[in-house]
Structures are given as C-alpha cells and as structure tokens.
C-alpha cells in the first residue's frame, strides 16, 4: 500500500507540473495560412498599444477583444519610451511590455510583436529616440553602419527580453509573429541605392535572432525570403504576397483615422469596415488585423505628426476609454463568428472566384462535404439580385453576404444586427464644496511663468538656431531672445506703425515685446510653418523681443522624416509700414533658453513656495495653475473638459494626461450627418464635429486617481479661465437598433447541423444595457413599419404599427436585455406588401 501511495503522489506531482507548464508551439506558414502545431489557422487580430492605456486597463481591453472574436493582439514596441537615454532602459508602468504580453497570454490570445524599431504610429519621432540623431555620421533607416548597429542592439534587446521570459511560441509563449521595419516600401525610393541593401540586412538580422516564429515586413513587396510581406490599408482584398509560398496577411486594416489639432473628427462606417474584412477573406486572406482595435490616449508628449491630438480614439471597436464602440464592435463580432465557423473550409483550399455580372462576384471554398460561399456586390449605387446554386439572393450595394453552407445567408456586411449606443458625458464641477460667498479663485493657486531668459543654462549664439537640434526634444519650448537698443532715428522704426515679421518652420510661436504678448501664430497638420506679422511699438532705450517657439509632436513619417526641422529659422525683421525700410535681425546675437522655468522647478510633480493664492489671473499667457479635487463618484471613465482654456499641458498627480488645445477649432464645413458607407473609404471621406474644438475632452485614467486629495496642474500658454474646467464621466445616453425583415437572423442562431438549419429565419432586435447593474428603464421610441432616421433621431414613417411601443416596453423595460422578433407575427401588418422594419431607442439606469 505504501508503494501504491507513493506512486500516486508521484503521478499527482507530475500531473501538477504538466498542468502549469507551457508547451512550445511550432509556428510556420504555407501559401494559405500561418500553421500552428501543424494546423492552418484563420486569425483575427487587433492592435492595442500598451503605452496608450494603463496596466490597470489592459486585462479589460484584452478580454473585450477576446469577447469580440479576436485571436491575436498586435502591438508596436516603442523604442523612445524604453531607451530615452542611450543604454538606460525603462520598462515600468505603461512601458511594461512583458506584463502586457503576459496579460494577453493569460487571456488565451496570441501576440504579434512589431519591433520595428521604426513604428510611425503617429508617435513622436516615429518611435525613434532623439539621441540617435546626434550620433556622428548616422543616417536613419538606411544602409548605414552607425544606424544598423543601434537598430540591431535594440532589436536584440527586445528579443532577448522576450526569450528570458519565455514569451515566444517556440518557448511556450504567446508570440507567434514578429515584425522588422515598418512600411519602408512606401518611401523606399527616397533612400536611393542604400534602400535595398538595408532591407536585405534588416531581414537577415531579424532571422539571425532565432525567435522560432516567422517574421513579417509590411508594405514591403521585395521582402526577402523567408520574411512574409504583408498589406496595410483600408482594403487589402487585391493584395498578393511576393511568393506563392507565403500566406495573404493584412497587418493594418485602418478602422478609422487619427485626429489632428485643427481638424474635424474622422470616422469609418461599420458597414464599410466589415465589407473590407469580408472581401479579404473572400479572396483568400487568412490573417487580418485591425489598426486600431483600441486606440487609446497619447499621454505626455508622445504624439507625433506634428499636430496629432492627445486622443488616439481612431474610431476603433473599443473607444479611447476602453468601452465598446457600438455598433462597430458588435457588427464585427458577428462577422468574426461566421468566419471562425467556416475556418476549416477557408484554409483547406484556395477560393474559386467567378463573376455573377457587373460588379458582382462569388468566391466558393469547397472541400469534402463543406461548401462556403461569399457573394459580393462591389457596386456603389444600387442593390442587385443574383442567382447562385439555383437560389436568388439580394445583395445591397457595397456589401458581402456569407453563406456557410452555400445556401443560407447568415451575415451581410451592410445589415447591422448589433445595437448602437449614443455616448454622453455627464459634467460636474472640478471644485466641489466651494463656498459661493468666497472668490471662486480661492480653490486655485497659480504661478506666472517668466517671459524670456531666466534659467542659468541659457546661452548666446549668433544667428537663429533650428529648434530640435537645440532642445533635443527635452521640452516643447525654446526661447529666442534679443535686446534692441532704440535711439529714435532708426529708419525701420515708425511711430505710426512698425511690423515684426517672423518666419518659423513651426509648429507654433508666441511673440512678446517688452514682456507683453504681442501676437501668436500656429501651423497645421498640412503645413507646420508659421509666418507671423504683427504691429509692435518700441520705446526709446532698451527693448526686448522674446519669441517662444514650440513643437506639437515631432514628424513621424516620410523619407528622412528625422531631418525635418522646427523653430524660428528666419528671417526675423522689423519693417516700417510707412517707409518700407526694414532691418533683418536674424544674424544678431540671440540668447536661447531650452524649456520653461516651471519645468526646471518640476512644478507638475513637486510642491513649491512660489504658488500664490491671491486673485486668480484669467486670460493671461504663460500661467501655471494648480488645484486639488476629489475623484468623481462611480466607476465610469473620467475626462476633463478644458472648455475656457487655450493651449498647454496638464498633469494629474504628477502624470501628464497630454497636451490640451481646445481653442483650436475644426473647420466649419466638411462634415456629414450620415456618411454613406458605399464606395471606397478614404481618411477624408467621413467627418464629424465641424466648427467645434478638435478635442475638448481629455482622458484621465481611473487608476491615476485617489478618492480625494488629487492634484491637477496646468501650464497655460495663451490664456484661459480654469474656473470653467469641469469633469466629465463617460456614460451611455441611449441604446438603439433598427432591424428590417430582410436582415439575417442573429449569427448565434446559426449552426451547421441539420436541426439548426430548420430554425425560423426571423430577424431579431436585441438591446442590452452595457453595465451589469443596469436595466432598461424606458423606451424613448419604437416603431414597426417604415421608420427612418438614425440613432437618436428616429421618426415614424407613413406606415407604423400602433402596438409597437407597448410590445417593446413589455418585452424590455425592467430587464437588462431583451430580444424581439422583427415579424408581422409579433406586431401585425400595418402595410401589406411592404418590407417593414423595427426601430427602437431605449435608456438604461
């Protein structure tokens, strides 16, 4: 018995070890797909950039990605946050790459690690640390020995870090792919003869690191074997790899577009995004990645561009705050379910593609007893009726229908079954419990940032210096200061009018004459240069010209993007408006100061005796503000509404939430209330928020807040009123859905077995409150018949069932979720012979 007992203990110990040990996976590829442990896979992927959220957000973001049907999380690796100073590495907090990859693994998902190390990503300097720029003889992204040495050193550092933690699939980890370089093919011609040797070297260097998983290069048609070349873009169905031995992969399907300060908010309709994905799988694709699945926030000074906004929402399926963006998230989730149901057929063979007429196409995957069909109408104007396998199908314009059994339409990209949600932001005062009898300014303290030169490390040089080479991007700010001695007989000075003319490479500047703000100028995302001409008045004797030049994120894209400068490069002139006589001040002795005095004092993080609580200055340039506040109640995501402020940067408990610029408005024109999803999408096709601040709300992660005693610090450049600032919590105002009798039933009701095929084909309208503790409290609108309009703006049509509202209320009110069959069996027939639909808007509490 003792021997048997000992044997049992040993068996249990072995089983325990096996249960907690990861087994390595063999990841290869063939012409159809990635092959994981001998099995071809269809993979749905989504980009989440770890530093654009917080470690506390990561598990929820990853779980929502998994719930949405993703298999893989894709992320860049951001060199400049990990090695801000050469040889000094930082993997703490939001930069904890290992923790992020392990969080993905814990959710049971794979990882695509895009090391680059150039990343673009609308990220400052394309992800490169600026110290690279100062290495003698270096030419970035070229067949250049100093650059290649640094690129190899960092790439090997990341690979070794992943290996040490056993995170590659070959070691039992989640990483199944890695990327070297990034979209180099788009700008390769700019580098001339040095480009091709660089790409060959990059590929060989990556392979030599022996990760045990395949490497990819995106937008690189000449990627050397065995590197897989992949596609980036709004559509990649027509893409073909450079070898018949490589699978068709899409590393960036742009779910929307980035926002720039001064621009309207771009968005991409869910129907078009789903159309692009379905077309890709229709035509032989097997790995598709959403860029972005969660965009997040550009905290601190991480934005690129220049002029990229602090929000990086990207109209992604998960919004900036980590909440599902409906109906996009749900519509794609349904598509993923269908694709995964037919995965075996998709990877078993190549599609047989044929025409069904003008702009009409069918692709059939047939293997053994399985048959899967994709019917596409790529026309942009009208629906079409097609015949396939003896059956008739109606295809809306710019849509794909998927038939998992080559008979029944289970999904159409133009017909959304998922509900929509109208987000809202509930405002509350930033300062609570302030005695109204006291000055409202008593809750704030302030410090004036001095104009001009005040720091000990200031220096004097003849001529005008380019800004980035001078600041090394240690600050957004560079002072250019000059003293002018006026005798009174200068021909370029005019008692009636003298103009100061300043030419700058950008990105913005403020001109001070004798300590007073005289004028400001700014560039934009299309042209960062600034040309400023302002009237000035000088007194006799000594006068000062102080020019504050500032950057708004460094260039991140284009051939030799790293050489594009900023700052005041001249000329700087004084000119008499009366006589036309001018003097060029550009070559005089200018005094320079990198950064602000408040930055040197570390006002965002450290206390100082300089803070004043006297009368609060408002609408004054160069002012630091500080206040304390309690966190908003509840668990909803938090933003700060910077209405009333101009431009600057904000810190909460010492952490920068990014640059704010609510005074930079989007153009008044160019937006559409309803952007037609039909036809090719471009980044300028669909805009909203015209005539309003490009960004008014700025995300503050909940994990950065304490219940009370939080500290908010602002640096305001051009003048504002901090008393107008408020909190806003992200809520859901309404749930909406609009389902017609011609919609397919919910994807969940489909299964390939014969019993499921006989189920009723009735479409279903589904509503569900987003929070676990909520129930549907009211029905704002319900109409069965011919309702029209969009979520929040539904209207009854000519035909409407009188019973619709009461039926919907009975089914939904008081429940967390409800399902209603869209059928005359439910509502009666208010208009015989007409295709009817059900539109509903409801609220949750």
Tab-separated table of N, CA and C in Angstrom, residues 142-246:
chain	number	residue	atom	x	y	z
A	142	UNK	N	18.661	53.336	-43.234
A	142	UNK	CA	19.457	53.266	-44.452
A	142	UNK	C	20.596	52.280	-44.245
A	143	UNK	N	21.275	51.961	-45.318
A	143	UNK	CA	22.431	51.059	-45.246
A	143	UNK	C	23.608	51.829	-44.667
A	144	UNK	N	23.474	52.104	-43.386
A	144	UNK	CA	24.397	52.990	-42.679
A	144	UNK	C	24.863	52.284	-41.414
A	145	UNK	N	26.160	52.120	-41.266
A	145	UNK	CA	26.683	51.288	-40.186
A	145	UNK	C	26.331	51.799	-38.792
A	146	UNK	N	26.451	53.100	-38.508
A	146	UNK	CA	26.059	53.550	-37.157
A	146	UNK	C	24.593	53.249	-36.839
A	147	UNK	N	23.699	53.464	-37.828
A	147	UNK	CA	22.297	53.180	-37.563
A	147	UNK	C	22.050	51.688	-37.407
A	148	UNK	N	22.634	50.893	-38.271
A	148	UNK	CA	22.388	49.442	-38.205
A	148	UNK	C	22.874	48.875	-36.871
A	149	UNK	N	23.974	49.414	-36.370
A	149	UNK	CA	24.478	48.926	-35.081
A	149	UNK	C	23.475	49.210	-33.966
A	150	UNK	N	22.889	50.405	-33.970
A	150	UNK	CA	21.909	50.752	-32.939
A	150	UNK	C	20.609	49.973	-33.111
A	151	UNK	N	20.166	49.830	-34.344
A	151	UNK	CA	18.929	49.093	-34.612
A	151	UNK	C	19.062	47.636	-34.180
A	152	UNK	N	20.198	47.029	-34.487
A	152	UNK	CA	20.408	45.631	-34.100
A	152	UNK	C	20.483	45.495	-32.584
A	153	UNK	N	21.155	46.451	-31.943
A	153	UNK	CA	21.300	46.381	-30.490
A	153	UNK	C	19.932	46.431	-29.800
A	154	UNK	N	19.060	47.350	-30.242
A	154	UNK	CA	17.755	47.455	-29.595
A	154	UNK	C	16.853	46.272	-29.942
A	155	UNK	N	16.845	45.877	-31.204
A	155	UNK	CA	16.020	44.729	-31.603
A	155	UNK	C	16.425	43.488	-30.821
A	156	UNK	N	17.738	43.256	-30.712
A	156	UNK	CA	18.222	42.098	-29.950
A	156	UNK	C	17.846	42.225	-28.477
A	157	UNK	N	17.862	43.450	-27.952
A	157	UNK	CA	17.477	43.673	-26.558
A	157	UNK	C	16.036	43.213	-26.321
A	158	UNK	N	15.136	43.584	-27.219
A	158	UNK	CA	13.724	43.204	-27.061
A	158	UNK	C	13.550	41.702	-27.242
A	159	UNK	N	14.189	41.142	-28.256
A	159	UNK	CA	14.083	39.697	-28.475
A	159	UNK	C	14.615	38.936	-27.266
A	160	UNK	N	15.763	39.360	-26.749
A	160	UNK	CA	16.334	38.688	-25.572
A	160	UNK	C	15.408	38.807	-24.364
A	161	UNK	N	14.787	39.969	-24.200
A	161	UNK	CA	13.846	40.164	-23.095
A	161	UNK	C	12.667	39.196	-23.204
A	162	UNK	N	12.164	39.045	-24.418
A	162	UNK	CA	11.055	38.104	-24.632
A	162	UNK	C	11.509	36.661	-24.389
A	163	UNK	N	12.701	36.354	-24.827
A	163	UNK	CA	13.221	34.993	-24.626
A	163	UNK	C	13.443	34.688	-23.145
A	164	UNK	N	13.965	35.681	-22.421
A	164	UNK	CA	14.210	35.463	-20.990
A	164	UNK	C	12.918	35.126	-20.253
A	165	UNK	N	11.810	35.701	-20.713
A	165	UNK	CA	10.513	35.452	-20.085
A	165	UNK	C	9.760	34.301	-20.766
A	166	UNK	N	10.415	33.655	-21.733
A	166	UNK	CA	9.832	32.523	-22.478
A	166	UNK	C	8.486	32.902	-23.105
A	167	UNK	N	8.499	33.983	-23.854
A	167	UNK	CA	7.256	34.518	-24.405
A	167	UNK	C	7.064	34.220	-25.885
A	168	UNK	N	8.066	33.659	-26.535
A	168	UNK	CA	7.856	33.241	-27.919
A	168	UNK	C	7.124	31.903	-27.942
A	169	UNK	N	6.311	31.703	-28.974
A	169	UNK	CA	5.545	30.458	-29.081
A	169	UNK	C	6.464	29.253	-29.082
A	170	UNK	N	7.648	29.405	-29.648
A	170	UNK	CA	8.613	28.304	-29.675
A	170	UNK	C	9.075	27.917	-28.279
A	171	UNK	N	8.806	28.812	-27.297
A	171	UNK	CA	9.153	28.534	-25.893
A	171	UNK	C	7.918	28.259	-25.046
A	172	UNK	N	6.766	28.220	-25.680
A	172	UNK	CA	5.522	28.048	-24.948
A	172	UNK	C	4.787	29.339	-24.663
A	173	UNK	N	5.262	30.449	-25.238
A	173	UNK	CA	4.639	31.750	-25.016
A	173	UNK	C	3.623	32.105	-26.082
A	174	UNK	N	3.078	33.335	-26.022
A	174	UNK	CA	2.008	33.722	-26.934
A	174	UNK	C	2.458	34.357	-28.245
A	175	UNK	N	3.743	34.746	-28.362
A	175	UNK	CA	4.179	35.499	-29.544
A	175	UNK	C	4.341	34.551	-30.730
A	176	UNK	N	3.481	34.736	-31.732
A	176	UNK	CA	3.523	33.863	-32.917
A	176	UNK	C	4.102	34.555	-34.145
A	177	UNK	N	4.263	35.887	-34.072
A	177	UNK	CA	4.809	36.652	-35.187
A	177	UNK	C	5.627	37.811	-34.641
A	178	UNK	N	6.637	38.225	-35.411
A	178	UNK	CA	7.358	39.460	-35.116
A	178	UNK	C	7.526	40.235	-36.409
A	179	UNK	N	7.618	41.547	-36.288
A	179	UNK	CA	7.814	42.394	-37.467
A	179	UNK	C	9.112	43.155	-37.345
A	180	UNK	N	9.823	43.255	-38.478
A	180	UNK	CA	11.011	44.085	-38.570
A	180	UNK	C	10.743	45.166	-39.596
A	181	UNK	N	11.251	46.369	-39.336
A	181	UNK	CA	10.967	47.564	-40.138
A	181	UNK	C	9.452	47.805	-40.206
A	182	UNK	N	9.031	48.817	-40.996
A	182	UNK	CA	7.617	49.183	-40.989
A	182	UNK	C	7.312	50.123	-42.155
A	183	UNK	N	6.538	49.658	-43.105
A	183	UNK	CA	6.068	50.464	-44.243
A	183	UNK	C	7.214	51.139	-45.001
A	184	UNK	N	8.356	50.487	-45.007
A	184	UNK	CA	9.519	51.086	-45.671
A	184	UNK	C	9.309	51.165	-47.183
A	185	UNK	N	8.583	50.206	-47.718
A	185	UNK	CA	8.345	50.201	-49.162
A	185	UNK	C	7.650	51.445	-49.663
A	186	UNK	N	6.855	52.099	-48.799
A	186	UNK	CA	6.139	53.312	-49.203
A	186	UNK	C	7.080	54.457	-49.520
A	187	UNK	N	8.247	54.480	-48.860
A	187	UNK	CA	9.164	55.622	-49.022
A	187	UNK	C	10.565	55.165	-49.441
A	188	UNK	N	10.691	53.900	-49.831
A	188	UNK	CA	11.992	53.302	-50.138
A	188	UNK	C	12.745	54.065	-51.216
A	189	UNK	N	12.028	54.558	-52.236
A	189	UNK	CA	12.699	55.221	-53.352
A	189	UNK	C	13.462	56.458	-52.897
A	190	UNK	N	13.006	57.064	-51.805
A	190	UNK	CA	13.680	58.258	-51.310
A	190	UNK	C	15.089	57.997	-50.823
A	191	UNK	N	15.390	56.753	-50.473
A	191	UNK	CA	16.707	56.413	-49.947
A	191	UNK	C	17.673	55.903	-51.022
A	192	UNK	N	17.195	55.840	-52.249
A	192	UNK	CA	18.069	55.511	-53.367
A	192	UNK	C	18.732	54.146	-53.251
A	193	UNK	N	20.013	54.104	-53.623
A	193	UNK	CA	20.737	52.829	-53.697
A	193	UNK	C	20.946	52.194	-52.329
A	194	UNK	N	20.808	52.969	-51.261
A	194	UNK	CA	21.044	52.420	-49.919
A	194	UNK	C	19.850	51.640	-49.385
A	195	UNK	N	18.718	51.687	-50.093
A	195	UNK	CA	17.491	51.095	-49.560
A	195	UNK	C	17.497	49.569	-49.606
A	196	UNK	N	17.768	49.002	-50.776
A	196	UNK	CA	17.671	47.541	-50.915
A	196	UNK	C	18.679	46.805	-50.024
A	197	UNK	N	19.951	47.251	-49.977
A	197	UNK	CA	20.870	46.570	-49.048
A	197	UNK	C	20.394	46.657	-47.593
A	198	UNK	N	19.762	47.773	-47.239
A	198	UNK	CA	19.255	47.927	-45.871
A	198	UNK	C	18.142	46.927	-45.585
A	199	UNK	N	17.242	46.755	-46.529
A	199	UNK	CA	16.143	45.800	-46.325
A	199	UNK	C	16.687	44.374	-46.229
A	200	UNK	N	17.646	44.039	-47.084
A	200	UNK	CA	18.239	42.696	-47.014
A	200	UNK	C	18.936	42.491	-45.673
A	201	UNK	N	19.648	43.510	-45.231
A	201	UNK	CA	20.332	43.409	-43.937
A	201	UNK	C	19.308	43.271	-42.811
A	202	UNK	N	18.244	44.075	-42.832
A	202	UNK	CA	17.229	44.019	-41.779
A	202	UNK	C	16.627	42.632	-41.671
A	203	UNK	N	16.310	42.034	-42.821
A	203	UNK	CA	15.725	40.692	-42.829
A	203	UNK	C	16.704	39.669	-42.254
A	204	UNK	N	17.948	39.730	-42.707
A	204	UNK	CA	18.951	38.776	-42.225
A	204	UNK	C	19.211	38.950	-40.736
A	205	UNK	N	19.261	40.195	-40.291
A	205	UNK	CA	19.482	40.457	-38.868
A	205	UNK	C	18.354	39.874	-38.030
A	206	UNK	N	17.110	40.086	-38.467
A	206	UNK	CA	15.966	39.570	-37.719
A	206	UNK	C	15.992	38.046	-37.651
A	207	UNK	N	16.229	37.411	-38.778
A	207	UNK	CA	16.265	35.939	-38.816
A	207	UNK	C	17.363	35.401	-37.904
A	208	UNK	N	18.486	36.128	-37.840
A	208	UNK	CA	19.626	35.647	-37.041
A	208	UNK	C	19.319	35.623	-35.549
A	209	UNK	N	18.271	36.328	-35.126
A	209	UNK	CA	17.940	36.391	-33.701
A	209	UNK	C	17.215	35.141	-33.217
A	210	UNK	N	16.828	34.274	-34.141
A	210	UNK	CA	16.364	32.919	-33.814
A	210	UNK	C	15.205	32.930	-32.806
A	211	UNK	N	14.107	33.576	-33.208
A	211	UNK	CA	12.932	33.631	-32.329
A	211	UNK	C	12.087	32.361	-32.397
A	212	UNK	N	12.256	31.589	-33.469
A	212	UNK	CA	11.451	30.383	-33.625
A	212	UNK	C	10.066	30.647	-34.187
A	213	UNK	N	9.764	31.907	-34.551
A	213	UNK	CA	8.477	32.243	-35.176
A	213	UNK	C	8.751	33.069	-36.423
A	214	UNK	N	7.800	33.115	-37.354
A	214	UNK	CA	8.023	33.879	-38.587
A	214	UNK	C	8.139	35.379	-38.336
A	215	UNK	N	8.851	36.044	-39.253
A	215	UNK	CA	8.957	37.498	-39.268
A	215	UNK	C	8.177	38.039	-40.467
A	216	UNK	N	7.649	39.246	-40.306
A	216	UNK	CA	6.955	39.894	-41.408
A	216	UNK	C	7.561	41.271	-41.650
A	217	UNK	N	7.338	41.768	-42.867
A	217	UNK	CA	7.575	43.162	-43.223
A	217	UNK	C	6.306	43.667	-43.892
A	218	UNK	N	5.746	44.764	-43.385
A	218	UNK	CA	4.526	45.281	-44.005
A	218	UNK	C	4.873	46.302	-45.085
A	219	UNK	N	4.040	46.305	-46.124
A	219	UNK	CA	4.230	47.230	-47.254
A	219	UNK	C	5.648	47.124	-47.819
A	220	UNK	N	6.120	45.897	-47.979
A	220	UNK	CA	7.473	45.676	-48.465
A	220	UNK	C	7.436	44.573	-49.515
A	221	UNK	N	7.145	44.958	-50.757
A	221	UNK	CA	6.942	43.979	-51.829
A	221	UNK	C	8.190	43.144	-52.095
A	222	UNK	N	9.381	43.693	-51.789
A	222	UNK	CA	10.623	42.953	-52.042
A	222	UNK	C	11.179	42.317	-50.773
A	223	UNK	N	10.321	42.046	-49.803
A	223	UNK	CA	10.790	41.410	-48.565
A	223	UNK	C	11.485	40.095	-48.887
A	224	UNK	N	12.733	39.916	-48.456
A	224	UNK	CA	13.475	38.694	-48.798
A	224	UNK	C	12.881	37.472	-48.086
A	225	UNK	N	12.950	36.327	-48.729
A	225	UNK	CA	12.547	35.075	-48.072
A	225	UNK	C	13.459	34.845	-46.860
A	226	UNK	N	12.941	34.290	-45.772
A	226	UNK	CA	11.580	33.797	-45.571
A	226	UNK	C	10.627	34.823	-44.950
A	227	UNK	N	11.006	36.110	-44.975
A	227	UNK	CA	10.138	37.164	-44.418
A	227	UNK	C	8.835	37.203	-45.209
A	228	UNK	N	7.701	37.290	-44.505
A	228	UNK	CA	6.396	37.408	-45.158
A	228	UNK	C	6.103	38.884	-45.386
A	229	UNK	N	5.832	39.258	-46.637
A	229	UNK	CA	5.395	40.630	-46.877
A	229	UNK	C	3.888	40.723	-46.715
A	230	UNK	N	3.438	41.794	-46.052
A	230	UNK	CA	2.029	41.935	-45.701
A	230	UNK	C	1.499	43.282	-46.188
A	231	UNK	N	0.184	43.444	-46.086
A	231	UNK	CA	-0.504	44.612	-46.613
A	231	UNK	C	-0.991	45.505	-45.485
A	232	UNK	N	-0.960	46.815	-45.715
A	232	UNK	CA	-1.597	47.813	-44.847
A	232	UNK	C	-2.518	48.662	-45.710
A	233	UNK	N	-3.677	49.040	-45.198
A	233	UNK	CA	-4.553	49.924	-45.956
A	233	UNK	C	-6.002	49.776	-45.544
A	234	UNK	N	-6.867	50.558	-46.191
A	234	UNK	CA	-8.301	50.443	-45.929
A	234	UNK	C	-8.893	49.185	-46.564
A	235	UNK	N	-8.253	48.703	-47.644
A	235	UNK	CA	-8.706	47.475	-48.325
A	235	UNK	C	-7.462	46.704	-48.757
A	236	UNK	N	-7.477	45.403	-48.544
A	236	UNK	CA	-6.346	44.571	-48.961
A	236	UNK	C	-6.803	43.308	-49.678
A	237	UNK	N	-8.029	43.278	-50.192
A	237	UNK	CA	-8.521	42.073	-50.872
A	237	UNK	C	-7.749	41.802	-52.155
A	238	UNK	N	-7.199	42.851	-52.787
A	238	UNK	CA	-6.472	42.653	-54.051
A	238	UNK	C	-4.983	42.379	-53.844
A	239	UNK	N	-4.533	42.373	-52.605
A	239	UNK	CA	-3.119	42.166	-52.301
A	239	UNK	C	-2.703	40.726	-52.592
A	240	UNK	N	-1.479	40.580	-53.117
A	240	UNK	CA	-0.898	39.261	-53.354
A	240	UNK	C	0.515	39.234	-52.790
A	241	UNK	N	0.871	38.247	-51.970
A	241	UNK	CA	2.246	38.162	-51.449
A	241	UNK	C	3.249	37.981	-52.584
A	242	UNK	N	4.526	38.215	-52.269
A	242	UNK	CA	5.547	38.147	-53.314
A	242	UNK	C	6.033	36.735	-53.602
A	243	UNK	N	5.392	35.760	-52.982
A	243	UNK	CA	5.743	34.360	-53.237
A	243	UNK	C	4.507	33.489	-53.058
A	244	UNK	N	4.379	32.479	-53.896
A	244	UNK	CA	3.264	31.532	-53.751
A	244	UNK	C	3.392	30.688	-52.493
A	245	UNK	N	4.530	30.788	-51.841
A	245	UNK	CA	4.742	30.019	-50.612
A	245	UNK	C	4.366	30.800	-49.354
A	246	UNK	N	3.878	32.029	-49.539
A	246	UNK	CA	3.559	32.882	-48.390
A	246	UNK	C	2.054	33.142	-48.323
